[in-house]
CSV table of C-alpha atoms and ligand atoms in Angstrom, one decimal:
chain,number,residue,atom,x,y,z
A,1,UNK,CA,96.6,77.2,64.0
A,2,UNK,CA,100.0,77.5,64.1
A,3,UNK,CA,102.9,74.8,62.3
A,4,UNK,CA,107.0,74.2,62.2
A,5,UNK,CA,108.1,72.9,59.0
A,6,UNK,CA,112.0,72.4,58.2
A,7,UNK,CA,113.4,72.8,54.5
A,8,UNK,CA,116.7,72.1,52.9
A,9,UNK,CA,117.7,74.1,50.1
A,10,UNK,CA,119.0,71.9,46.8
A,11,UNK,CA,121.2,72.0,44.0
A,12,UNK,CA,120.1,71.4,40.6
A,13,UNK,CA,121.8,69.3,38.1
A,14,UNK,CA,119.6,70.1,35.0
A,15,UNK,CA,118.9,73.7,36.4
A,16,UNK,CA,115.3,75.5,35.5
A,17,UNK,CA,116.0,78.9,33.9
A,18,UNK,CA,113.1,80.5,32.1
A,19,UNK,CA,109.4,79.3,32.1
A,20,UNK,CA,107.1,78.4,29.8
A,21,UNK,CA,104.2,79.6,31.7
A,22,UNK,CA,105.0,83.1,34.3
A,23,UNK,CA,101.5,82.8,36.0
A,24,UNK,CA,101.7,79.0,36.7
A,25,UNK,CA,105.3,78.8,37.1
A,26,UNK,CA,105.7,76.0,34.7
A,27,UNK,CA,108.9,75.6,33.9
A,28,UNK,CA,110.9,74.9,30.5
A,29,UNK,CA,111.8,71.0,31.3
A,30,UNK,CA,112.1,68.7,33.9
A,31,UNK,CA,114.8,69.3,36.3
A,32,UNK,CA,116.4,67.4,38.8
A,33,UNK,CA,118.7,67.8,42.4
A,34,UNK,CA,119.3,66.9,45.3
A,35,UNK,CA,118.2,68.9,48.7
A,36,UNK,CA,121.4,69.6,51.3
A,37,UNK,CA,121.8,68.6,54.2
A,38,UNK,CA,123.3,71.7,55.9
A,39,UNK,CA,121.2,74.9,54.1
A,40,UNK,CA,117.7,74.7,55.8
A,41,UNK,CA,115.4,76.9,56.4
A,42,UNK,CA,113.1,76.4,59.6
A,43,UNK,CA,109.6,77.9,59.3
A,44,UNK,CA,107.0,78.8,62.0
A,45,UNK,CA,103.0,80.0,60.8
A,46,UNK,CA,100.1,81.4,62.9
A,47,UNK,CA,97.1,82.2,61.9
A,48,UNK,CA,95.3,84.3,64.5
A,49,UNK,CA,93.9,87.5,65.7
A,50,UNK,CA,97.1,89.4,64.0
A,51,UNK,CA,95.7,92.8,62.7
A,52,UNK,CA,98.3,92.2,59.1
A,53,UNK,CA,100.3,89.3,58.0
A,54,UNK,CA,103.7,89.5,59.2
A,55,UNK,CA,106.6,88.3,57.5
A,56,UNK,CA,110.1,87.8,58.8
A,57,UNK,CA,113.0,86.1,57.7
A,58,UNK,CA,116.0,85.4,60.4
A,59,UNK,CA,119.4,85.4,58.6
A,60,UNK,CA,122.3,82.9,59.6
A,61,UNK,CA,123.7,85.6,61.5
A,62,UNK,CA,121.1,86.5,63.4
A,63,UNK,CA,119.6,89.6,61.7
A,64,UNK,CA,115.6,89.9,61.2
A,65,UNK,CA,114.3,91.1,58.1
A,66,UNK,CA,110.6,92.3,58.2
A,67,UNK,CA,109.4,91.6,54.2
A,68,UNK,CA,107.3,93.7,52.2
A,69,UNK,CA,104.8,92.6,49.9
A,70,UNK,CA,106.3,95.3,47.3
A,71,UNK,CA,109.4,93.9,47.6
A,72,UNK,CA,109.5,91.6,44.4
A,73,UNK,CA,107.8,89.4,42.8
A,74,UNK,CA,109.2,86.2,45.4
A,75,UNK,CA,108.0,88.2,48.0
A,76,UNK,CA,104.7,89.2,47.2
A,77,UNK,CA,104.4,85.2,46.2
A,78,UNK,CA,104.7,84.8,49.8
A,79,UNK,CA,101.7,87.0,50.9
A,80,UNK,CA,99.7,86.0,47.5
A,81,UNK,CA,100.2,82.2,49.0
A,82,UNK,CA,98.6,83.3,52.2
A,83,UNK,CA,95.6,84.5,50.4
A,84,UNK,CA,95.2,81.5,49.0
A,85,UNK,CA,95.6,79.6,51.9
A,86,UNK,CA,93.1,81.4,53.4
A,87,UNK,CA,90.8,81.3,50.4
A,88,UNK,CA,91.3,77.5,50.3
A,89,UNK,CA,90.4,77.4,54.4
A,90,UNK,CA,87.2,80.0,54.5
A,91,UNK,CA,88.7,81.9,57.3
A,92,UNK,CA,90.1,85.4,57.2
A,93,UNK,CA,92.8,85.1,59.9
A,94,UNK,CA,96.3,86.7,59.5
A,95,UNK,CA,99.2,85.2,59.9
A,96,UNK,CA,102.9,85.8,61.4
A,97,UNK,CA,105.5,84.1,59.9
A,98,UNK,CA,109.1,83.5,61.2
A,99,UNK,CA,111.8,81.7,59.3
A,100,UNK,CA,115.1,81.0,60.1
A,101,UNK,CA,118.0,80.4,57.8
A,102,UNK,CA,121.0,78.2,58.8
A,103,UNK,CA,122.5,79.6,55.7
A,104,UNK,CA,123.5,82.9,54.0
A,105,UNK,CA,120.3,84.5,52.5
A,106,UNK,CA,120.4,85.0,48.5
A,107,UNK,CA,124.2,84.1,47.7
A,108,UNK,CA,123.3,81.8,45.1
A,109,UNK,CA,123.0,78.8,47.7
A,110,UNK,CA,118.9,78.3,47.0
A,111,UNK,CA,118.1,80.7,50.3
A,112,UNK,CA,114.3,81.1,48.3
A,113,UNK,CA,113.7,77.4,47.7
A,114,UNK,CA,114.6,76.4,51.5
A,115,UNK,CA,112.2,78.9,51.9
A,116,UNK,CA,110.0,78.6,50.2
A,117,UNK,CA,109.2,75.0,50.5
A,118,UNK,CA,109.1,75.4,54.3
A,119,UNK,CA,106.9,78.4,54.2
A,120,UNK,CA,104.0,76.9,52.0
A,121,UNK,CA,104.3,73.4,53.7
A,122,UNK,CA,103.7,75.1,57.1
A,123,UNK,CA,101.1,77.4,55.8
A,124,UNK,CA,99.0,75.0,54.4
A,125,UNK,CA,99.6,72.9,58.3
A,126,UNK,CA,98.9,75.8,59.9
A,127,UNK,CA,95.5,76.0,58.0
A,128,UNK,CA,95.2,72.5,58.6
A,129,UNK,CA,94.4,71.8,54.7
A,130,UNK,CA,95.4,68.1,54.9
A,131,UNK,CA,95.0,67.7,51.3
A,132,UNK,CA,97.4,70.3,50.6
A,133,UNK,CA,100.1,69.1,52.7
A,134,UNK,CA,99.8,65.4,53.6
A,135,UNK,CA,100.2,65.1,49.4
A,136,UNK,CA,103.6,65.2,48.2
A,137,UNK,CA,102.4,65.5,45.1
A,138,UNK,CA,99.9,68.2,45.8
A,139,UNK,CA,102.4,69.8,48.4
A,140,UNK,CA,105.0,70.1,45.4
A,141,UNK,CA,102.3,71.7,43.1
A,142,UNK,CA,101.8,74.4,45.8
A,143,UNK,CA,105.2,75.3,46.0
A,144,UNK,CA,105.9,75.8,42.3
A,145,UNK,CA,102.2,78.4,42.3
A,146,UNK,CA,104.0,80.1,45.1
A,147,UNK,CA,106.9,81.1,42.8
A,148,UNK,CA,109.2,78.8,42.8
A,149,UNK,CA,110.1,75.7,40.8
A,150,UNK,CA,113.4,74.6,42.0
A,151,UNK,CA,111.7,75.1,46.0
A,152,UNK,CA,109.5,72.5,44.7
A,153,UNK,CA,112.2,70.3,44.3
A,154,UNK,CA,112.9,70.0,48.2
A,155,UNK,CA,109.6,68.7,48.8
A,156,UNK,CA,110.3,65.1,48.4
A,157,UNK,CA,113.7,63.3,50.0
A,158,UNK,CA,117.0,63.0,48.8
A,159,UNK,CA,117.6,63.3,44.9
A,160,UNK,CA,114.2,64.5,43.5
A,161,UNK,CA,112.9,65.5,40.2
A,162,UNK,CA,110.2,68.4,39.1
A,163,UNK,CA,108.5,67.4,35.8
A,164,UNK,CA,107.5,69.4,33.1
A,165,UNK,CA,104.4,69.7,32.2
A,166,UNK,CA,102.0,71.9,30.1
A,167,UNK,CA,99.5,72.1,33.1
A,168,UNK,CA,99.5,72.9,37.1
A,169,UNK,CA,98.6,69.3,37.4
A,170,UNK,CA,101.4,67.7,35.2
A,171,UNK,CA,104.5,69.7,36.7
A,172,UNK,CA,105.4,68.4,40.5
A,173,UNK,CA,108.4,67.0,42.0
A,174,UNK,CA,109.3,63.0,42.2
A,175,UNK,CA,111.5,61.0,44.5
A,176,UNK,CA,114.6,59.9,42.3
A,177,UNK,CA,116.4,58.2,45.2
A,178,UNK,CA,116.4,58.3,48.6
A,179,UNK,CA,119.3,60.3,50.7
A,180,UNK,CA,121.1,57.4,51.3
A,181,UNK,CA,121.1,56.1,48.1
A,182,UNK,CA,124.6,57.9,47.0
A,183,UNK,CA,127.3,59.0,49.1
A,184,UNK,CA,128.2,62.4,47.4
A,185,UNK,CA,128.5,65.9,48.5
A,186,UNK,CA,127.9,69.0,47.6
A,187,UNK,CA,130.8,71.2,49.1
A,188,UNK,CA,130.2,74.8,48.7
A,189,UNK,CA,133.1,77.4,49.5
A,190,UNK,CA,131.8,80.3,50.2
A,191,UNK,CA,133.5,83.3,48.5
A,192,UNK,CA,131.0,86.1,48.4
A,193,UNK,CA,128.0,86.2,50.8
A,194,UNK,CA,126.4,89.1,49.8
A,195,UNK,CA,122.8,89.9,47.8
A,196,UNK,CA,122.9,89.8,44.3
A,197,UNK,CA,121.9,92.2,41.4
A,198,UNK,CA,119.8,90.7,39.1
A,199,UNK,CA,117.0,88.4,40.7
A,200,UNK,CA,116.2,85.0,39.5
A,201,UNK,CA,112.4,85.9,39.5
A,202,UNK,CA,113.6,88.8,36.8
A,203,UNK,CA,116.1,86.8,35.3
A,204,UNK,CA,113.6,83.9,34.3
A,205,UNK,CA,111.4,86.9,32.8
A,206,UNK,CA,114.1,88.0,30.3
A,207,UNK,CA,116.2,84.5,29.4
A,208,UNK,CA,113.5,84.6,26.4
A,209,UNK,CA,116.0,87.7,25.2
A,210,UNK,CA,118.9,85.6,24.8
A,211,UNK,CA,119.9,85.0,21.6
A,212,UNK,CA,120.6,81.2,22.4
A,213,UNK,CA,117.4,80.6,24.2
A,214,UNK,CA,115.9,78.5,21.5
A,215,UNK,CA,119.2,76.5,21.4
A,216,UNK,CA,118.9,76.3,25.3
A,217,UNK,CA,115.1,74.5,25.3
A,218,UNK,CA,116.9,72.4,22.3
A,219,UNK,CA,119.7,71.0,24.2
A,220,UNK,CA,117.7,70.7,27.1
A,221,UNK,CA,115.2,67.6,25.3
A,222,UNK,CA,116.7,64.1,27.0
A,223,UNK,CA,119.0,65.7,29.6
A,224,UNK,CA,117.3,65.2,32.2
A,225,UNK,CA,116.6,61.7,32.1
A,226,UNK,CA,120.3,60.7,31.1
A,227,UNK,CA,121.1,62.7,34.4
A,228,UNK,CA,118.2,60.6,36.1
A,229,UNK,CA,119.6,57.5,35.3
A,230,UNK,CA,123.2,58.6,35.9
A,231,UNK,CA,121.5,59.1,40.0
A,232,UNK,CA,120.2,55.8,39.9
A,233,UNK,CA,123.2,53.9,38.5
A,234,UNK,CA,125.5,56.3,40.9
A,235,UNK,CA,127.3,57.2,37.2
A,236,UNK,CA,129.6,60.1,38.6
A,237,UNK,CA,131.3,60.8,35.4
A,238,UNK,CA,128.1,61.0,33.3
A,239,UNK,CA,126.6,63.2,36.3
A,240,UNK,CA,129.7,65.2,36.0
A,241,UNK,CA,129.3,65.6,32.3
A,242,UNK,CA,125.6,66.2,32.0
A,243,UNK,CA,125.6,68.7,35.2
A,244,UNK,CA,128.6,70.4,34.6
A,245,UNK,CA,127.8,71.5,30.7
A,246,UNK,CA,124.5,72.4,32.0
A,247,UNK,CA,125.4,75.0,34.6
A,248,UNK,CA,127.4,76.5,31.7
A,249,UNK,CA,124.9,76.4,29.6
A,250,UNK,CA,122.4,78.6,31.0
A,251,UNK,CA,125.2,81.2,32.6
A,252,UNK,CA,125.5,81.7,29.3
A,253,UNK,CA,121.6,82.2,28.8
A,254,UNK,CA,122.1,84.9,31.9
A,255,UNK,CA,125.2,86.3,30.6
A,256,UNK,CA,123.4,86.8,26.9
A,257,UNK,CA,120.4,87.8,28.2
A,258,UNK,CA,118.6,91.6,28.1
A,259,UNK,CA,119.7,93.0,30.5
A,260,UNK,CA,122.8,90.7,31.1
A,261,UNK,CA,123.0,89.1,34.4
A,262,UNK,CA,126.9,88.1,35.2
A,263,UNK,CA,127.0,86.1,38.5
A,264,UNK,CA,130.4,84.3,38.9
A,265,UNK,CA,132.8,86.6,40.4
A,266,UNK,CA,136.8,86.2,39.6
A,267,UNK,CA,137.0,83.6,42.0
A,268,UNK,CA,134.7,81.5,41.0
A,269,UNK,CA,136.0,81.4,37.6
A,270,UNK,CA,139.4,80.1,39.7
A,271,UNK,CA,137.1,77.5,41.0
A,272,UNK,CA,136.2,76.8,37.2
A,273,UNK,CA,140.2,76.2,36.6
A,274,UNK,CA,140.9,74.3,39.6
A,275,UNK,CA,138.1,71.8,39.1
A,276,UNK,CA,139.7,70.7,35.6
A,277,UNK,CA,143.2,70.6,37.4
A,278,UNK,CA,141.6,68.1,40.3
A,279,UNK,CA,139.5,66.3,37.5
A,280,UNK,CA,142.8,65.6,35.4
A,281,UNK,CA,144.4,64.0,38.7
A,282,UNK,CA,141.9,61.8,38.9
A,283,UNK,CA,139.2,63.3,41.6
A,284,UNK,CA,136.0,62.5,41.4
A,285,UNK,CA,134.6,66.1,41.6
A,286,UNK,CA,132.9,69.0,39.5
A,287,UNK,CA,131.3,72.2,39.7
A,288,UNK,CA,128.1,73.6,39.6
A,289,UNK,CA,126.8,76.9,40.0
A,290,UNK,CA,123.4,78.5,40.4
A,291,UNK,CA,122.7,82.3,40.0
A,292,UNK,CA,125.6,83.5,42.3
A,293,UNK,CA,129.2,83.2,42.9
A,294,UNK,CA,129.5,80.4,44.9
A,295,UNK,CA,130.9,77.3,43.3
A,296,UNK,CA,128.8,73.8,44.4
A,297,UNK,CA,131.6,71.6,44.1
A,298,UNK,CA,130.0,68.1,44.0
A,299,UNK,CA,132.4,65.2,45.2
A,300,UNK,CA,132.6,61.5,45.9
A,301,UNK,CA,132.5,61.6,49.7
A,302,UNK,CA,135.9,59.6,49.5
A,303,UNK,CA,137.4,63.0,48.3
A,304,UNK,CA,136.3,65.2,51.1
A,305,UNK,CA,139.3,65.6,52.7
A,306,UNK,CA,141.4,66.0,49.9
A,307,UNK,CA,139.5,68.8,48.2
A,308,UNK,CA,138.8,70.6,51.8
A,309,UNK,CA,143.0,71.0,52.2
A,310,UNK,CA,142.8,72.3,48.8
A,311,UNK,CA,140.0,74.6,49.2
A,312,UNK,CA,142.3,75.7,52.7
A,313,UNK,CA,144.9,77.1,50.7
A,314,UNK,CA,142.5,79.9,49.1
A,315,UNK,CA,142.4,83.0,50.9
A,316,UNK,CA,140.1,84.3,49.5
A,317,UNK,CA,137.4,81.3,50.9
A,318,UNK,CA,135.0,82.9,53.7
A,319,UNK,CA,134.2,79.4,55.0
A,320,UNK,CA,132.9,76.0,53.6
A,321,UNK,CA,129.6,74.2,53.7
A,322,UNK,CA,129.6,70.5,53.0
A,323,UNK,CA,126.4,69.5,52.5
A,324,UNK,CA,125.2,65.8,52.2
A,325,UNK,CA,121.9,64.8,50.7
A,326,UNK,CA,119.0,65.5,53.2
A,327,UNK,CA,115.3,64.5,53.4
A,328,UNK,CA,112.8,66.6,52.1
A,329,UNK,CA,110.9,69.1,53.6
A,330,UNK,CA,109.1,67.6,56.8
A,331,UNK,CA,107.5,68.7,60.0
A,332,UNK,CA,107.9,69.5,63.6
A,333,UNK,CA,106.6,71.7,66.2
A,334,UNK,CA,109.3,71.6,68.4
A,335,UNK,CA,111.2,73.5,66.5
A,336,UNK,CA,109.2,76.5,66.4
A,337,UNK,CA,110.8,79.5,65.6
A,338,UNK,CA,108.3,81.7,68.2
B,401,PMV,O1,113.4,79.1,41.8
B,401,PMV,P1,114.2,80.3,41.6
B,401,PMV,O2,113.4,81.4,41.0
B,401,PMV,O3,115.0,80.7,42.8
B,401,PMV,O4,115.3,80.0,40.4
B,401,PMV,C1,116.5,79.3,40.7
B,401,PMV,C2,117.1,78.7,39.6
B,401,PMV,C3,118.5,78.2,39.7
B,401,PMV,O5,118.8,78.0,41.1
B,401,PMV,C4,119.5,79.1,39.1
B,401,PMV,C5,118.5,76.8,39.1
B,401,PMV,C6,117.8,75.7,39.7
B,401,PMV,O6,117.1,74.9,39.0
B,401,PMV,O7,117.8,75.6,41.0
């Protein structure tokens, strides 16, 4: 009773902020990314004779972190989800639980949705619920119970989409295109590593205090499918467009918000500056950013090596990920992580 499943991480383009359902995890719209290639987490479950479930997380660099069920509400999704796992299998075993993480944990780089996606895909293996996990569909639908939205996402390869919907069964994650369908990158400089202050689990709980919430769900109506259709046509200015205003957008839904959440740190705003300069010469790159520091600079893989000499020149870079898009979240025992 024991599974390996492997999960990349992803970055949004039309990002989720906010629900429209906190129990069900139903998010505000439909939004789309695409899963990276080089920020995976690698997951191991066992049910057995364990006297408690046992949690731990293995950071890039090695460190093990034993999680708490008080710990938040992303954490206490985790060992909710194991409950239901075992509610779903009629047994009562326990489970230990080891995931590694080829990435820094919670700098804004999706840490939760690698996880997250990996942890409920080997749960349910590890139970051997086939319905739950042979279904992408259904795998998706159990990912975004567990907490998570924008994990759901890296269920299905490449450049995916998680729908709206006003129901658990409406709101799971599509195949846009494959990975190979679009040679771009998502190069992410890494500037600040370190955990950050406000959650995203309490941030979606108070983006309704934002004065421009309302305006936020407005904007939001059609975005998602012009971005769609940017993916399939490989459109990278009207991906640029669309994506770019977005991640704007709702940092200024967590910037507005009660209490405010501020993520981008000085450099990133340099980042912000730098992009414009590159766009104006004619590079085919622009920035994204999730709830953290980093910059996701996504670039037309022709421009990789022109915008890695640029980002060499900034000392204050700690080192770069490039990421390319990756299959979804899939399985393999070998790789057990015990
Ligand atoms: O799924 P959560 O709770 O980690 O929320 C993440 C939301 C963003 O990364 C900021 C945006 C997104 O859609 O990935």
């Amino acid at each position: 009773m024991k599974a390996t499943a492997i999960s990349p991480a992803n970055i949004a383009f039309i990002k989720y902020w906010g629900r429209r359902d906190h129990n069900l995890f139903l998010p505000l719209s439909t939004t789309n990314s695409m899963n990276l290639s080089e920020c995976k987490a690698i997951t191991t479950v066992e049910f057995g004779d364990y006297s408690k479930d046992e949690v731990i997380i293995v950071t890039k660099e090695g460190k093990e972190k034993v999680l708490d069920r008080s710990e938040g509400e992303k954490t206490g999704m985790l060992f909710q989800t194991l409950d239901r796992v075992r509610e779903f299998a009629g047994f009562e075993y326990k489970a230990r639980v080891v995931s590694r993480l080829t990435f820094p944990f919670k700098a804004g780089i999706a840490s939760s949705a690698a996880g997250l996606s990996a942890f409920v895909a080997a749960s349910f293996k590890a139970a051997g619920l086939k319905e739950k996990f042979e279904d992408k569909k259904e795998l998706s639908r159990e990912v975004r119970l567990a907490g998570s939205p924008s994990a759901a996402r890296s269920v299905e390869d490449g450049f995916t989409e998680l729908l709206f919907g006003e129901t658990h069964e409406e709101s799971f994650t599509q195949k846009i295109a494959d990975e190979n369908h679009w040679d771009i990158l998502d190069i992410i400089p890494v500037i600040a590593s370190g955990e950050k202050k406000v959650s995203t689990s309490q941030g979606h709980e108070i983006a309704q205090t934002s004065p421009f919430f309302d305006a936020r769900v407005e904007y939001l109506k059609g975005k998602s499918e012009i971005v769609k259709n940017a993916i399939l046509e490989r459109d990278f200015d009207t991906l640029a467009k669309y994506s770019q205003a977005d991640t704007l957008n709702m940092h200024a839904i967590m910037m507005t918000s009660e209490p405010s959440a501020v993520y981008f740190a000085p450099e990133s705003i340099e980042f912000i500056r730098l992009v414009q300069e590159w766009r104006e010469e004619g590079i085919e790159v622009f920035f994204t950013f999730d709830a953290g520091p980093n910059p996701h600079l996504i670039v037309s893989s022709k421009y990789k090596d022109h915008i890695l000499k640029e980002i060499e020149k900034l000392n204050f870079v700690e080192y770069v990920l490039v990421n390319k898009s990756s299959e979804g979240v899939r399985f393999d025992d070998s790789m057990s992580t015990f």
